[in-house]
Coordinates of C-alpha atoms in Angstrom, one line a residue:
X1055 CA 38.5 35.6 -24.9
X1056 CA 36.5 35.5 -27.9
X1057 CA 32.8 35.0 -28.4
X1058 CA 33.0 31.4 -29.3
X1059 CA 35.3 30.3 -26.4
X1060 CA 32.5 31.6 -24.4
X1061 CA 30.4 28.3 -24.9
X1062 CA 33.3 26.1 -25.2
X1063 CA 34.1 27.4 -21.5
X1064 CA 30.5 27.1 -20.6
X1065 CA 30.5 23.7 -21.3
X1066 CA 34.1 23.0 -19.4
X1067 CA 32.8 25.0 -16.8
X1068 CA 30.1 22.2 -15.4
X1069 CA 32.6 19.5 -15.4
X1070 CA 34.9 19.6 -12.1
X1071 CA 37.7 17.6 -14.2
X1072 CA 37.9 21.2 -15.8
X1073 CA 38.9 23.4 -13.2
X1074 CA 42.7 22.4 -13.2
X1075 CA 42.9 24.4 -15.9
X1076 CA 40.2 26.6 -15.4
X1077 CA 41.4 28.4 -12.3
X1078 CA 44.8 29.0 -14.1
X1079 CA 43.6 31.6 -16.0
X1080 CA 43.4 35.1 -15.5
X1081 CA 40.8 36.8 -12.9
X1082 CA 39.8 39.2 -15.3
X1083 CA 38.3 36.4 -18.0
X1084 CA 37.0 34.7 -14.9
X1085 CA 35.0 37.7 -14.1
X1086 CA 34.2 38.8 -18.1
X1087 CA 32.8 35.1 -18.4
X1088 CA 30.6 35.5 -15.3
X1089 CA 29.2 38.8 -16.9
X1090 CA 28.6 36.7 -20.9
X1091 CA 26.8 33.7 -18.9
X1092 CA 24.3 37.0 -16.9
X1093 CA 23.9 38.8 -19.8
X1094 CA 22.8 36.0 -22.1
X1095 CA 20.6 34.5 -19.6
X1096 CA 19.4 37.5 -18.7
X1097 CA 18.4 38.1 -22.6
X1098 CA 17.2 34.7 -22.9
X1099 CA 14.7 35.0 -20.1
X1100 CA 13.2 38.2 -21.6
X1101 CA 12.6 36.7 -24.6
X1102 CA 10.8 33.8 -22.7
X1103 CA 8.4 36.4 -21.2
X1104 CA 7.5 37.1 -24.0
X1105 CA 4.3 34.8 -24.7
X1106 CA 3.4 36.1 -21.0
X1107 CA 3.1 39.6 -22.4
X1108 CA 1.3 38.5 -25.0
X1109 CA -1.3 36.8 -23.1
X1110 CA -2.0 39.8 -20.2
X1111 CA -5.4 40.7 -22.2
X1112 CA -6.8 37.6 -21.3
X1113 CA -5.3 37.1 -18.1
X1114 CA -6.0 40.6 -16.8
X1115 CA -9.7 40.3 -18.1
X1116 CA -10.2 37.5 -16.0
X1117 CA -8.1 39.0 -13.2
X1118 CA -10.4 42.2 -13.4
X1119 CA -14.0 40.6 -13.5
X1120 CA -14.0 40.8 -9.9
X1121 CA -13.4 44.9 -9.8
X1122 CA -15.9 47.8 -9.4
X1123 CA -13.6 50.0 -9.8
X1124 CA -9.6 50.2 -10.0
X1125 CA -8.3 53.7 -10.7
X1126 CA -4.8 55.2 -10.4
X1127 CA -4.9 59.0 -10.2
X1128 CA -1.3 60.8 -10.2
X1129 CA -2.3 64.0 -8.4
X1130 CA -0.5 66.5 -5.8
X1131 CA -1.3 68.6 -3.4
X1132 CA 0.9 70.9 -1.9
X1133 CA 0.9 74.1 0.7
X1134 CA 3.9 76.4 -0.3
X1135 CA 5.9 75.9 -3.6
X1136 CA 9.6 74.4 -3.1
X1137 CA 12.5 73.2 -4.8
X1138 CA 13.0 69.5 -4.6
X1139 CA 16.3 69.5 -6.1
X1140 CA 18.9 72.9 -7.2
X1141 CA 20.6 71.1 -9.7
X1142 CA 19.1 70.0 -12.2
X1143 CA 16.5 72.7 -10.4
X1144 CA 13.0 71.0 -9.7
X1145 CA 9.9 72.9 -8.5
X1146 CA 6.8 71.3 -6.7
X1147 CA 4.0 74.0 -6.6
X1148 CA 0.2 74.7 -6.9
X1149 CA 0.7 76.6 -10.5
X1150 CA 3.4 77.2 -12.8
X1151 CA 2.9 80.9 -12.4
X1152 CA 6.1 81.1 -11.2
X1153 CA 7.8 78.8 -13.9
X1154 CA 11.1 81.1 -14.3
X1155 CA 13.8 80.0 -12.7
X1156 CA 13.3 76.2 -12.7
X1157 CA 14.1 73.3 -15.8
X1158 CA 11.2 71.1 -14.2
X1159 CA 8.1 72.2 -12.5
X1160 CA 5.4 69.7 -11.1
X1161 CA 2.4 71.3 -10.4
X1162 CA -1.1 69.9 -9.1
X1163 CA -2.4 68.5 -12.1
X1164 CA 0.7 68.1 -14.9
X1165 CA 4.1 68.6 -15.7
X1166 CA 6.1 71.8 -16.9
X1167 CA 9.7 71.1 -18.4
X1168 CA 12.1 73.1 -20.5
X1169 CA 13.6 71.0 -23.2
X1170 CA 17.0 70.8 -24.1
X1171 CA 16.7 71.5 -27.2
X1172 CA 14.9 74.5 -29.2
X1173 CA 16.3 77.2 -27.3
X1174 CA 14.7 76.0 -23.9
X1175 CA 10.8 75.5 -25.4
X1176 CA 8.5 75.1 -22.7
X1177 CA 6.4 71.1 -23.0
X1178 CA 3.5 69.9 -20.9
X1179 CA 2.3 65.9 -19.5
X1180 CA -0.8 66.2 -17.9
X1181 CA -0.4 64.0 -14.8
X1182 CA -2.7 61.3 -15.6
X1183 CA -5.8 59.5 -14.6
X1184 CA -5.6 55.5 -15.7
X1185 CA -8.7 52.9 -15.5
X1186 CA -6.9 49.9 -15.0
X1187 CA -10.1 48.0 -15.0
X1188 CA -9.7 48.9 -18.9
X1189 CA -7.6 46.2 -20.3
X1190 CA -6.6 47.9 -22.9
X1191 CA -5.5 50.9 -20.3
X1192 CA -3.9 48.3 -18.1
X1193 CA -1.6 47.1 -21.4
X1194 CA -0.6 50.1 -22.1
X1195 CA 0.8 50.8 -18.6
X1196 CA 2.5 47.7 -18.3
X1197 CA 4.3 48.8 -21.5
X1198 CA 5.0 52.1 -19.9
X1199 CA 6.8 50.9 -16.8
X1200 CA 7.9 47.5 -18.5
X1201 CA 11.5 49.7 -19.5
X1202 CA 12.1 50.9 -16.2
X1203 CA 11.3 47.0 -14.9
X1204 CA 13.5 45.6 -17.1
X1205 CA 16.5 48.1 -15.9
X1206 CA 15.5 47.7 -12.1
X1207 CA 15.6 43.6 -13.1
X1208 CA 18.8 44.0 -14.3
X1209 CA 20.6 46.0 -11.6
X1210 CA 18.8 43.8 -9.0
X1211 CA 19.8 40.8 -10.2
X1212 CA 23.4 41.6 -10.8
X1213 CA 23.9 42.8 -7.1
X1214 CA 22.3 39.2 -6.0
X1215 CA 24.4 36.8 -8.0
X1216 CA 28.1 39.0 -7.1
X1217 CA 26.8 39.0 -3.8
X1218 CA 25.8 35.2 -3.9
X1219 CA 29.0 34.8 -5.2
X1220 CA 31.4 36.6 -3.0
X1221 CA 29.6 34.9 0.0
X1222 CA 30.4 31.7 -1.2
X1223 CA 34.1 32.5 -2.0
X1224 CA 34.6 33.6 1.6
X1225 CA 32.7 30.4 2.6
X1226 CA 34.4 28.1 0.3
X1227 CA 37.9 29.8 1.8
X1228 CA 37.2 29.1 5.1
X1229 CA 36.4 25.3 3.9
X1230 CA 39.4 25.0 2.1
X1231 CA 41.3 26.4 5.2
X1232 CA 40.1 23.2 7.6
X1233 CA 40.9 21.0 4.2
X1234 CA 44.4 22.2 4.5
X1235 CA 44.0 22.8 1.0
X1236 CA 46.4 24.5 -0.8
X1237 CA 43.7 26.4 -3.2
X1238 CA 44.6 29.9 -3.1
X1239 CA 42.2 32.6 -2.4
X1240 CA 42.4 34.3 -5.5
X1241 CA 42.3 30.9 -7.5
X1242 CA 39.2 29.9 -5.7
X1243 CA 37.7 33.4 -6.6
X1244 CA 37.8 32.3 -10.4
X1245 CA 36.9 29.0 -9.7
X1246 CA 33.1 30.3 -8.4
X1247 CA 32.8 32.8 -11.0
X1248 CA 33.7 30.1 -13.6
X1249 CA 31.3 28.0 -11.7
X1250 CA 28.5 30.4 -11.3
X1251 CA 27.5 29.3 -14.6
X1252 CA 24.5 26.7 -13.0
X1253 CA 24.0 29.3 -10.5
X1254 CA 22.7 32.3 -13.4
X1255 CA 21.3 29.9 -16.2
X1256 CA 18.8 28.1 -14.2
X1257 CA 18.0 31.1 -12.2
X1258 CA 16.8 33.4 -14.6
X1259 CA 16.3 31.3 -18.0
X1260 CA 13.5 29.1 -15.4
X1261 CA 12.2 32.4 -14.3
X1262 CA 9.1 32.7 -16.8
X1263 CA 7.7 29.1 -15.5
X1264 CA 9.1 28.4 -11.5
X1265 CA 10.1 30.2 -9.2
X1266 CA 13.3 28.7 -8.2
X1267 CA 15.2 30.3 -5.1
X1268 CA 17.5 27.4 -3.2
X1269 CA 17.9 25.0 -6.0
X1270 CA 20.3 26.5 -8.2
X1271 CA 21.9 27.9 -4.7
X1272 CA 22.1 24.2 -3.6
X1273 CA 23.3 22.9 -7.2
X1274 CA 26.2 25.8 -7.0
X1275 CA 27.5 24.7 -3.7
X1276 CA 27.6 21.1 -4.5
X1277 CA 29.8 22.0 -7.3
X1278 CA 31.9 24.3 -5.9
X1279 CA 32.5 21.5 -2.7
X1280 CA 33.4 18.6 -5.4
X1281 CA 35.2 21.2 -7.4
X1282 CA 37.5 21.9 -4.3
X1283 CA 38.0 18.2 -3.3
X1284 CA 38.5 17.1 -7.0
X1285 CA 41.3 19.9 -7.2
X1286 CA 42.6 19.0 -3.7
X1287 CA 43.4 15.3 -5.1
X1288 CA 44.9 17.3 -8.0
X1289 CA 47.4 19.4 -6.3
X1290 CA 48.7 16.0 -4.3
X1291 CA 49.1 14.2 -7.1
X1292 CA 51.3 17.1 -8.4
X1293 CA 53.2 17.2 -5.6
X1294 CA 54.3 13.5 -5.3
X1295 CA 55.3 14.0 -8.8
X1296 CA 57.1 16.8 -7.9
X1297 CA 58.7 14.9 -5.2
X1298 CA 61.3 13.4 -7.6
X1299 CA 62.9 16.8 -9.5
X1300 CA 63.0 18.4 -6.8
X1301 CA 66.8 18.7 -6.7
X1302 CA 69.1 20.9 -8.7
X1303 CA 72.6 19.3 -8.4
X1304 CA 75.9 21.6 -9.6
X1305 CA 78.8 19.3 -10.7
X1306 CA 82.1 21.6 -11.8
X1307 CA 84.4 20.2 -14.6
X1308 CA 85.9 17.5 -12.9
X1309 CA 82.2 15.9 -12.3
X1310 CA 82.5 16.4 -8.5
X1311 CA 79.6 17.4 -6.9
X1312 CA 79.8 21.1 -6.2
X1313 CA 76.4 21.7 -4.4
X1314 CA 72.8 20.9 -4.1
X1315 CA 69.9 22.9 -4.1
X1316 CA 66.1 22.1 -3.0
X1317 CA 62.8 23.6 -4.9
X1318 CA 60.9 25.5 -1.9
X1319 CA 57.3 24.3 -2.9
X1320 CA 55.4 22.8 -5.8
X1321 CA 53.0 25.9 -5.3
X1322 CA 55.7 28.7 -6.6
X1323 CA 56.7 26.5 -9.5
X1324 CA 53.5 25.8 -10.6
X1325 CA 52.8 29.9 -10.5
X1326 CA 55.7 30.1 -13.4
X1327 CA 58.7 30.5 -11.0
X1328 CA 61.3 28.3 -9.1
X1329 CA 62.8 29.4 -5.9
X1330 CA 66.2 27.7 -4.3
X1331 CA 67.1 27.1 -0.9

């Protein structure tokens, strides 16, 4: 799929009319499309935090008027050195006096690493001391941790929308079951990744200004349930179609019948195949 049919399919992909043909493709698109409409929502809503960011001085000074004191001190204290991990070896102890046999040592009041590079050279963080009553301090941490927040975000995220959407596949099944509806499992499984697209946009590109949790749940399940009985009507209107070619008749050169043959179901044609009885 290329980049373009992205948005022509995001568009498609809010109309229920458009799943006919939407759930014939392949599960793999289904599932690539689902990771385009995370991605680029996820973008979009870092670039709407953006103005937040921007504003923290202010809002933190006003936040912080109230505070004596707020300090953040990264210290240890520890009895008896020890390994916390063999491989890649890291060392907690009180000194780096015995800094020999370890690539990381953490000791009481910074932090001893050999780098990669340069033939092993020994470097040095003090573990620090931050005033976050200090705006300027309290940017400057933000900034520190926003990287790691913006991974943790995205890993977080992801596990809650494939989650969202695998409980509602195995929901949506069981409804299609008491429907007698003919929609596949693995059909329905692209139909609420297609769909998921009202799900992820107002989820996270909302995120900056509300804090939406059941509406765009609610809004994806009321599309998937019209989406299954709009495809429902479908399929029946296929069959009755169907109803009349659904012979094969064999005449031999005389033009006497020689036999007749039934389609099994519209279901195995409409797969790309034709089985006889």
């Amino acid at each position: 799929m290329q980049f373009k049919e992205y948005f022509y399919t995001l568009f498609k992909s809010l109309n229920p009319e458009s799943y006919s043909e939407l759930s014939e493709r392949k599960l793999s698109e289904a599932f690539k499309y689902f990771l385009f409409i995370f991605i680029a929502s996820f973008i979009v809503m870092l670039l709407l935090f953006i103005p937040s960011l921007l504003a923290f001085n202010s809002f933190w000074e006003q936040k912080s008027v109230n505070l004596n004191q707020f300090e953040l001190d990264a210290s240890i204290n520890v009895n008896n050195g020890f390994y916390l991990l063999k491989d890649p070896s890291i060392k907690i102890d009180k000194s780096d006096a015995n800094f020999t046999d370890a690539r990381v040592m953490i000791t009481e009041d910074s932090i001893h690493y050999r780098s990669l590079f340069f033939f092993g050279k020994t470097k040095v963080l003090p573990l620090p001391s931050y005033d976050l009553k200090d705006t300027d301090t309290a940017r400057s941490l933000l900034y520190l941790l926003l990287p790691s927040l913006i991974i943790w975000g995205f890993i977080l995220f992801f596990a809650y929308f494939v989650f969202l959407i695998l409980f509602t596949w195995v929901i949506g099944f069981v409804i299609v079951y008491f429907l007698n509806n003919k929609i596949t499992a693995k059909r329905l499984l692209k139909i609420v990744f297609f769909a998921s697209t009202i799900l992820v946009s107002i989820q996270l590109v909302l995120l900056p200004f509300f804090r939406l949790l059941l509406l765009p749940v609610i809004a994806y399940w009321i599309l998937i349930l019209i989406i299954i009985f709009t495809l429902k009507d479908h399929v029946q209107e296929s069959r009755n179609v169907f109803r009349n070619k659904d012979e094969k008749i064999e005449v031999d050169d005389s033009g006497n019948i020689k036999s007749k043959k039934r389609k099994k179901s519209y279901d195995e044609e409409n797969d790309g195949y034709v089985e006889w009885k």
